Amino acid sequence: MQASHTATDDAQAGFRNALVAAGLLIPTGVDGLYGRSGVFEEVVERFNDLITSWGRDDGAEVMRFPPALARHHFERSEYLKSFPQLAGTVHSFKGDERAHQTLLRRLEEGEEWTDGQMATNVVMTPAACYPIYPTVAERGPLGDDGALVDVYSYCFRHEPSLDPARMQLFRMREYVRVGTPDQVMDFRQSWLERGRALMESLGVPLAVDVANDPFFGRAGRMLAANQRDQGLKFELLIPITSEEKPTACLSFNYHQDHFGLLWDIRTPDGAVAHTACVGFGMERVALALFRHHGFDVRAWPGSVRAALWG
Ligand code: ATP
Ligand code: ZN
Ligand code: MG
């Protein structure tokens, strides 16, 4: 166990160092917090456009939010029930001049200064789809076609890691479906197929497998087991720093009536709406492409270049 851990750690640190040396990732001194080079961003943008082209016929409604949620939406979302360990809240200084002096003195003396920071009404977005449910709920009952939304956001998760594929701030593109159980299941099935074909066009080795979220605590283990047994979450996995433990690059999630109940979203007949989402991890896909095709995008296989650059 210990030995294989070390090998994984070494592989992750090795890949990270190589990416930094090539200038693709710009280190900040904090694990999981990176700048990205122009080439890295170009790959992310081309991949983002590729997703759009595979989803275009569905006519999703585009919505873009800053990488933050309203605190009242975050509180109602029950994120803290399931993933308190990942959440990031935004705090700010709200003190008077005296408190300011104290803050500066503590900073100067290398003491803890953040305990004077107060919570704001802004919380970091943990997954791109989170702002969508209250927004759709606000509109009242769904029409016959339900809702289909295209979102793209930076997300924050407090999971610092040596693994360059596990960042604290990363981008997630998602399509989110809200409607009847049939509409939502059709959506997820269609994206399971499209997601695989889309990634196959990029020439990377992949597998699709059932998965679970890292629900917190003892009760969380039950939730995770239940999620797997019911096949509620699938991931498209690509080896990046390990063959045995490939990295989740896309996920296909069926929430049943979880968000529908939380936000009181209704179908035209008054039933509680079901929801599903497909999420693309933008940095992870870019890293998978660099891992399998090399750091020089001009030398990537013609078919891959054609898929991305047309
Ligand atoms: P993992 O099991 O690796 O933690 P996840 O199940 O938490 O992934 P989701 O919550 O389904 O991931 O998020 C959707 C997508 O966002 C993932 O498939 C992945 O591509 C990307 N993603 C998730 N967490 C991170 C992270 N820390 N850094 C970079 N990308 C991430
Ligand atoms: Zn989602
Ligand atoms: Mg995770």
Short mmCIF file of C-alpha atoms and ligand atoms in Angstrom, two decimals:
data_model
loop_
_atom_site.label_atom_id
_atom_site.label_comp_id
_atom_site.label_asym_id
_atom_site.label_seq_id
_atom_site.Cartn_x
_atom_site.Cartn_y
_atom_site.Cartn_z
CA MET A 1 0.00 0.00 0.00
CA GLN A 2 2.65 2.46 1.10
CA ALA A 3 4.90 1.59 -1.84
CA SER A 4 2.18 2.10 -4.47
CA HIS A 5 1.19 5.37 -2.80
CA THR A 6 4.70 6.65 -3.22
CA ALA A 7 4.82 5.57 -6.84
CA THR A 8 1.58 7.46 -7.54
CA ASP A 9 2.84 10.53 -5.69
CA ASP A 10 6.07 10.41 -7.70
CA ALA A 11 4.21 10.09 -10.98
CA GLN A 12 1.96 13.04 -10.08
CA ALA A 13 4.82 15.24 -8.94
CA GLY A 14 6.83 14.21 -12.00
CA PHE A 15 4.07 15.16 -14.43
CA ARG A 16 3.44 18.40 -12.59
CA ASN A 17 7.13 19.33 -12.71
CA ALA A 18 7.25 18.53 -16.42
CA LEU A 19 4.21 20.73 -17.09
CA VAL A 20 5.74 23.56 -15.10
CA ALA A 21 9.11 23.16 -16.82
CA ALA A 22 7.36 23.31 -20.21
CA GLY A 23 5.61 26.50 -19.08
CA LEU A 24 2.12 25.02 -19.53
CA LEU A 25 1.30 25.41 -15.82
CA ILE A 26 2.51 28.38 -13.79
CA PRO A 27 3.05 27.46 -10.13
CA THR A 28 1.94 29.74 -7.29
CA GLY A 29 3.42 27.87 -4.33
CA VAL A 30 -0.02 26.53 -3.38
CA ASP A 31 -0.89 22.96 -4.37
CA GLY A 32 -3.75 22.92 -6.84
CA LEU A 33 -3.55 26.64 -7.70
CA TYR A 34 -1.96 27.33 -11.10
CA GLY A 35 -1.78 29.84 -13.86
CA ARG A 36 -1.88 28.43 -17.40
CA SER A 37 0.07 29.40 -20.51
CA GLY A 38 -1.39 30.65 -23.77
CA VAL A 39 -1.00 27.20 -25.32
CA PHE A 40 -2.81 25.55 -22.41
CA GLU A 41 -5.65 28.07 -22.73
CA GLU A 42 -5.82 27.59 -26.48
CA VAL A 43 -6.39 23.85 -25.93
CA VAL A 44 -9.09 24.59 -23.32
CA GLU A 45 -10.82 27.03 -25.68
CA ARG A 46 -10.70 24.67 -28.65
CA PHE A 47 -12.06 21.85 -26.49
CA ASN A 48 -14.80 24.14 -25.20
CA ASP A 49 -15.80 24.91 -28.80
CA LEU A 50 -15.78 21.20 -29.60
CA ILE A 51 -18.25 20.56 -26.77
CA THR A 52 -20.46 23.34 -28.15
CA SER A 53 -20.44 21.76 -31.59
CA TRP A 54 -21.47 18.35 -30.19
CA GLY A 55 -24.29 19.95 -28.20
CA ARG A 56 -25.47 22.53 -30.74
CA ASP A 57 -28.51 20.68 -32.09
CA ASP A 58 -30.05 20.50 -28.62
CA GLY A 59 -30.51 24.26 -28.45
CA ALA A 60 -29.47 24.65 -24.83
CA GLU A 61 -29.98 28.02 -23.19
CA VAL A 62 -26.62 29.62 -22.39
CA MET A 63 -26.10 31.04 -18.88
CA ARG A 64 -22.83 32.27 -17.44
CA PHE A 65 -22.27 33.05 -13.77
CA PRO A 66 -19.19 34.34 -11.96
CA PRO A 67 -17.43 31.57 -9.99
CA ALA A 68 -19.52 32.29 -6.92
CA LEU A 69 -22.94 31.52 -5.51
CA ALA A 70 -25.25 33.70 -3.45
CA ARG A 71 -24.80 32.55 0.14
CA HIS A 72 -28.56 31.95 0.59
CA HIS A 73 -28.53 29.67 -2.47
CA PHE A 74 -25.46 27.86 -1.17
CA GLU A 75 -27.05 27.35 2.25
CA ARG A 76 -30.25 25.96 0.77
CA SER A 77 -28.37 23.66 -1.66
CA GLU A 78 -27.42 21.23 1.16
CA TYR A 79 -23.84 21.20 -0.11
CA LEU A 80 -22.69 21.48 3.51
CA LYS A 81 -24.55 18.28 4.37
CA SER A 82 -22.64 16.26 1.82
CA PHE A 83 -19.30 17.99 1.19
CA PRO A 84 -18.38 20.36 4.07
CA GLN A 85 -14.71 19.47 3.52
CA LEU A 86 -14.68 20.90 -0.02
CA ALA A 87 -16.57 24.17 0.38
CA GLY A 88 -14.90 27.56 0.15
CA THR A 89 -16.54 30.64 1.64
CA VAL A 90 -15.44 34.20 0.87
CA HIS A 91 -14.56 36.27 3.94
CA SER A 92 -13.71 39.97 4.13
CA PHE A 93 -12.48 42.55 6.59
CA LYS A 94 -15.37 44.48 8.14
CA GLY A 95 -13.63 46.06 11.14
CA ASP A 96 -12.86 49.64 12.20
CA GLU A 97 -9.50 51.44 12.15
CA ARG A 98 -8.45 49.84 15.41
CA ALA A 99 -9.17 46.39 14.05
CA HIS A 100 -7.21 47.37 10.94
CA GLN A 101 -4.19 48.24 13.10
CA THR A 102 -4.48 44.88 14.84
CA LEU A 103 -4.67 43.11 11.50
CA LEU A 104 -1.54 44.86 10.21
CA ARG A 105 0.39 44.20 13.41
CA ARG A 106 -0.46 40.50 13.35
CA LEU A 107 0.51 40.30 9.68
CA GLU A 108 3.80 42.01 10.45
CA GLU A 109 4.54 39.65 13.32
CA GLY A 110 3.59 36.56 11.35
CA GLU A 111 0.61 35.89 13.63
CA GLU A 112 -2.80 34.58 12.62
CA TRP A 113 -4.70 37.56 11.18
CA THR A 114 -7.64 35.85 9.43
CA ASP A 115 -9.78 35.33 12.54
CA GLY A 116 -10.97 38.92 12.16
CA GLN A 117 -12.32 38.20 8.67
CA MET A 118 -16.09 38.03 8.46
CA ALA A 119 -18.25 35.91 6.16
CA THR A 120 -19.65 37.72 3.11
CA ASN A 121 -22.76 36.75 1.15
CA VAL A 122 -20.56 35.14 -1.50
CA VAL A 123 -19.53 31.46 -1.58
CA MET A 124 -17.26 29.85 -4.17
CA THR A 125 -19.12 27.75 -6.76
CA PRO A 126 -18.45 24.06 -6.08
CA ALA A 127 -19.92 22.78 -9.38
CA ALA A 128 -20.95 24.78 -12.43
CA CYS A 129 -24.59 23.63 -12.30
CA TYR A 130 -25.31 24.91 -8.76
CA PRO A 131 -26.58 28.39 -9.77
CA ILE A 132 -28.92 26.83 -12.34
CA TYR A 133 -31.42 25.11 -10.03
CA PRO A 134 -32.56 28.23 -8.12
CA THR A 135 -32.59 30.16 -11.41
CA VAL A 136 -34.86 27.64 -13.12
CA ALA A 137 -37.02 27.30 -9.98
CA GLU A 138 -37.53 31.07 -9.92
CA ARG A 139 -39.25 30.92 -13.33
CA GLY A 140 -42.13 28.80 -12.02
CA PRO A 141 -43.37 25.47 -13.41
CA LEU A 142 -41.50 24.04 -16.40
CA GLY A 143 -42.97 23.96 -19.89
CA ASP A 144 -43.53 20.66 -21.71
CA ASP A 145 -39.93 20.58 -22.91
CA GLY A 146 -38.46 21.16 -19.47
CA ALA A 147 -35.21 23.10 -19.36
CA LEU A 148 -31.78 22.55 -20.87
CA VAL A 149 -28.98 24.90 -19.80
CA ASP A 150 -25.38 25.35 -20.92
CA VAL A 151 -23.09 26.58 -18.13
CA TYR A 152 -19.37 27.20 -17.82
CA SER A 153 -17.64 28.31 -14.66
CA TYR A 154 -14.57 28.17 -12.56
CA CYS A 155 -15.24 25.96 -9.55
CA PHE A 156 -13.53 25.85 -6.17
CA ARG A 157 -12.95 22.71 -4.14
CA HIS A 158 -10.68 22.60 -1.14
CA GLU A 159 -8.71 19.52 -2.13
CA PRO A 160 -5.06 20.63 -2.40
CA SER A 161 -3.01 17.91 -4.06
CA LEU A 162 0.31 17.22 -5.73
CA ASP A 163 -1.72 15.80 -8.61
CA PRO A 164 -1.86 18.48 -11.31
CA ALA A 165 -5.24 17.00 -12.32
CA ARG A 166 -6.68 17.78 -8.88
CA MET A 167 -6.83 21.55 -8.70
CA GLN A 168 -8.51 23.83 -6.17
CA LEU A 169 -9.77 26.17 -8.90
CA PHE A 170 -10.66 24.63 -12.24
CA ARG A 171 -13.21 25.06 -15.01
CA MET A 172 -16.27 22.93 -15.54
CA ARG A 173 -18.47 23.11 -18.63
CA GLU A 174 -21.85 21.52 -18.12
CA TYR A 175 -25.16 20.83 -19.75
CA VAL A 176 -27.95 20.62 -17.21
CA ARG A 177 -31.33 19.01 -17.91
CA VAL A 178 -34.45 19.62 -15.84
CA GLY A 179 -37.70 17.81 -16.63
CA THR A 180 -39.58 14.55 -16.32
CA PRO A 181 -37.67 11.38 -15.38
CA ASP A 182 -37.86 10.24 -19.04
CA GLN A 183 -36.53 13.53 -20.43
CA VAL A 184 -33.69 13.55 -17.94
CA MET A 185 -32.72 9.90 -18.47
CA ASP A 186 -32.77 10.36 -22.27
CA PHE A 187 -30.48 13.36 -21.88
CA ARG A 188 -28.00 11.48 -19.76
CA GLN A 189 -27.99 8.43 -22.02
CA SER A 190 -27.43 10.57 -25.07
CA TRP A 191 -24.49 12.38 -23.42
CA LEU A 192 -22.97 9.10 -22.22
CA GLU A 193 -22.78 8.12 -25.90
CA ARG A 194 -21.80 11.54 -27.22
CA GLY A 195 -19.21 12.12 -24.50
CA ARG A 196 -17.49 8.87 -25.37
CA ALA A 197 -17.53 9.57 -29.12
CA LEU A 198 -16.33 13.13 -28.58
CA MET A 199 -13.37 11.97 -26.49
CA GLU A 200 -12.60 9.12 -28.90
CA SER A 201 -12.22 11.75 -31.62
CA LEU A 202 -9.35 13.14 -29.51
CA GLY A 203 -7.38 9.89 -29.63
CA VAL A 204 -7.06 9.30 -25.89
CA PRO A 205 -7.51 5.92 -24.15
CA LEU A 206 -10.69 5.93 -22.08
CA ALA A 207 -13.17 3.90 -20.08
CA VAL A 208 -16.62 4.69 -18.74
CA ASP A 209 -17.43 3.39 -15.28
CA VAL A 210 -19.92 3.81 -12.45
CA ALA A 211 -18.73 6.19 -9.73
CA ASN A 212 -19.67 7.96 -6.50
CA ASP A 213 -19.19 11.37 -4.92
CA PRO A 214 -17.00 11.76 -1.80
CA PHE A 215 -19.91 12.23 0.63
CA PHE A 216 -18.66 13.23 4.08
CA GLY A 217 -18.60 11.02 7.15
CA ARG A 218 -20.25 7.75 8.16
CA ALA A 219 -23.67 8.58 6.69
CA GLY A 220 -21.81 9.62 3.55
CA ARG A 221 -20.51 6.09 3.03
CA MET A 222 -24.11 4.91 2.78
CA LEU A 223 -24.97 7.65 0.30
CA ALA A 224 -21.93 6.77 -1.83
CA ALA A 225 -22.79 3.05 -1.85
CA ASN A 226 -26.39 3.86 -2.77
CA GLN A 227 -25.25 6.17 -5.57
CA ARG A 228 -23.15 3.38 -7.07
CA ASP A 229 -25.82 0.67 -6.63
CA GLN A 230 -28.38 2.81 -8.42
CA GLY A 231 -25.97 3.83 -11.18
CA LEU A 232 -26.62 7.53 -10.56
CA LYS A 233 -23.10 8.70 -11.48
CA PHE A 234 -20.86 7.61 -14.34
CA GLU A 235 -17.41 8.91 -15.18
CA LEU A 236 -15.36 8.91 -18.31
CA LEU A 237 -11.86 8.03 -17.14
CA ILE A 238 -8.54 8.68 -18.86
CA PRO A 239 -5.16 7.62 -17.48
CA ILE A 240 -3.14 10.77 -16.76
CA THR A 241 -0.66 10.05 -13.97
CA SER A 242 -1.64 6.41 -13.35
CA GLU A 243 -2.85 3.50 -15.47
CA GLU A 244 -4.45 1.75 -12.47
CA LYS A 245 -6.20 4.88 -11.21
CA PRO A 246 -7.32 6.79 -14.28
CA THR A 247 -8.66 10.32 -13.85
CA ALA A 248 -12.33 11.31 -14.17
CA CYS A 249 -12.48 13.81 -17.03
CA LEU A 250 -16.23 13.85 -17.71
CA SER A 251 -19.08 12.94 -15.38
CA PHE A 252 -22.70 12.04 -16.07
CA ASN A 253 -24.93 12.61 -13.09
CA TYR A 254 -28.57 11.73 -12.45
CA HIS A 255 -29.80 13.49 -9.30
CA GLN A 256 -33.30 11.99 -9.42
CA ASP A 257 -35.64 14.45 -7.64
CA HIS A 258 -32.94 15.75 -5.25
CA PHE A 259 -32.67 19.27 -6.68
CA GLY A 260 -36.30 19.33 -7.80
CA LEU A 261 -37.43 18.80 -4.19
CA LEU A 262 -34.85 21.21 -2.75
CA TRP A 263 -35.83 24.06 -5.05
CA ASP A 264 -39.44 23.03 -5.63
CA ILE A 265 -39.14 22.71 -9.40
CA ARG A 266 -42.29 21.26 -11.00
CA THR A 267 -43.18 19.69 -14.33
CA PRO A 268 -46.41 20.90 -16.05
CA ASP A 269 -48.48 18.15 -14.36
CA GLY A 270 -47.31 19.31 -10.93
CA ALA A 271 -44.84 16.48 -10.31
CA VAL A 272 -41.42 17.20 -8.81
CA ALA A 273 -38.87 17.68 -11.60
CA HIS A 274 -35.88 15.40 -12.00
CA THR A 275 -32.44 16.69 -13.01
CA ALA A 276 -29.22 15.45 -14.58
CA CYS A 277 -26.00 17.05 -15.72
CA VAL A 278 -22.98 16.21 -17.82
CA GLY A 279 -19.77 17.91 -16.66
CA PHE A 280 -16.52 18.35 -18.58
CA GLY A 281 -13.37 18.96 -16.55
CA MET A 282 -11.59 21.42 -18.85
CA GLU A 283 -8.12 21.35 -17.27
CA ARG A 284 -8.26 17.57 -16.89
CA VAL A 285 -9.05 17.07 -20.57
CA ALA A 286 -6.23 19.45 -21.55
CA LEU A 287 -3.85 17.54 -19.26
CA ALA A 288 -4.97 14.22 -20.76
CA LEU A 289 -4.23 15.58 -24.25
CA PHE A 290 -0.77 16.80 -23.19
CA ARG A 291 -0.11 13.47 -21.47
CA HIS A 292 -1.01 11.35 -24.50
CA HIS A 293 -0.01 13.56 -27.43
CA GLY A 294 2.94 15.45 -25.95
CA PHE A 295 3.58 19.06 -24.99
CA ASP A 296 4.01 20.32 -28.55
CA VAL A 297 0.50 20.82 -29.94
CA ARG A 298 1.89 21.26 -33.48
CA ALA A 299 3.09 17.65 -33.31
CA TRP A 300 -0.30 16.23 -32.22
CA PRO A 301 -1.87 13.62 -34.53
CA GLY A 302 -3.61 15.14 -37.56
CA SER A 303 -6.99 13.70 -36.58
CA VAL A 304 -6.77 15.30 -33.14
CA ARG A 305 -5.69 18.62 -34.58
CA ALA A 306 -8.54 18.42 -37.07
CA ALA A 307 -11.07 17.72 -34.30
CA LEU A 308 -9.87 20.71 -32.28
CA TRP A 309 -8.74 23.20 -34.92
CA GLY A 310 -11.09 22.15 -37.75
P1 ATP B 1 -12.98 13.03 -8.67
O1 ATP B 1 -13.64 11.71 -8.39
O2 ATP B 1 -11.73 12.91 -9.47
O3 ATP B 1 -12.80 13.83 -7.41
P2 ATP B 1 -15.48 14.28 -9.08
O4 ATP B 1 -16.37 13.10 -9.04
O5 ATP B 1 -15.35 15.03 -7.82
O6 ATP B 1 -14.00 13.85 -9.59
P3 ATP B 1 -17.41 15.88 -10.46
O7 ATP B 1 -17.92 16.40 -9.16
O8 ATP B 1 -18.26 14.92 -11.18
O9 ATP B 1 -15.94 15.26 -10.22
O10 ATP B 1 -17.02 17.14 -11.38
C1 ATP B 1 -17.16 17.13 -12.80
C2 ATP B 1 -15.81 17.14 -13.47
O11 ATP B 1 -15.00 18.21 -12.99
C3 ATP B 1 -14.96 15.90 -13.20
O12 ATP B 1 -15.31 14.84 -14.07
C4 ATP B 1 -13.56 16.42 -13.47
O13 ATP B 1 -13.26 16.35 -14.84
C5 ATP B 1 -13.64 17.85 -13.02
N1 ATP B 1 -13.04 18.00 -11.68
C6 ATP B 1 -13.56 17.63 -10.50
N2 ATP B 1 -12.74 17.93 -9.48
C7 ATP B 1 -11.64 18.51 -10.05
C8 ATP B 1 -10.43 19.04 -9.53
N3 ATP B 1 -10.17 19.06 -8.23
N4 ATP B 1 -9.54 19.56 -10.41
C9 ATP B 1 -9.78 19.56 -11.72
N5 ATP B 1 -10.90 19.06 -12.27
C10 ATP B 1 -11.84 18.55 -11.45
ZN ZN B 2 -23.63 19.37 -12.39
MG MG B 3 -14.05 14.95 -6.29
#
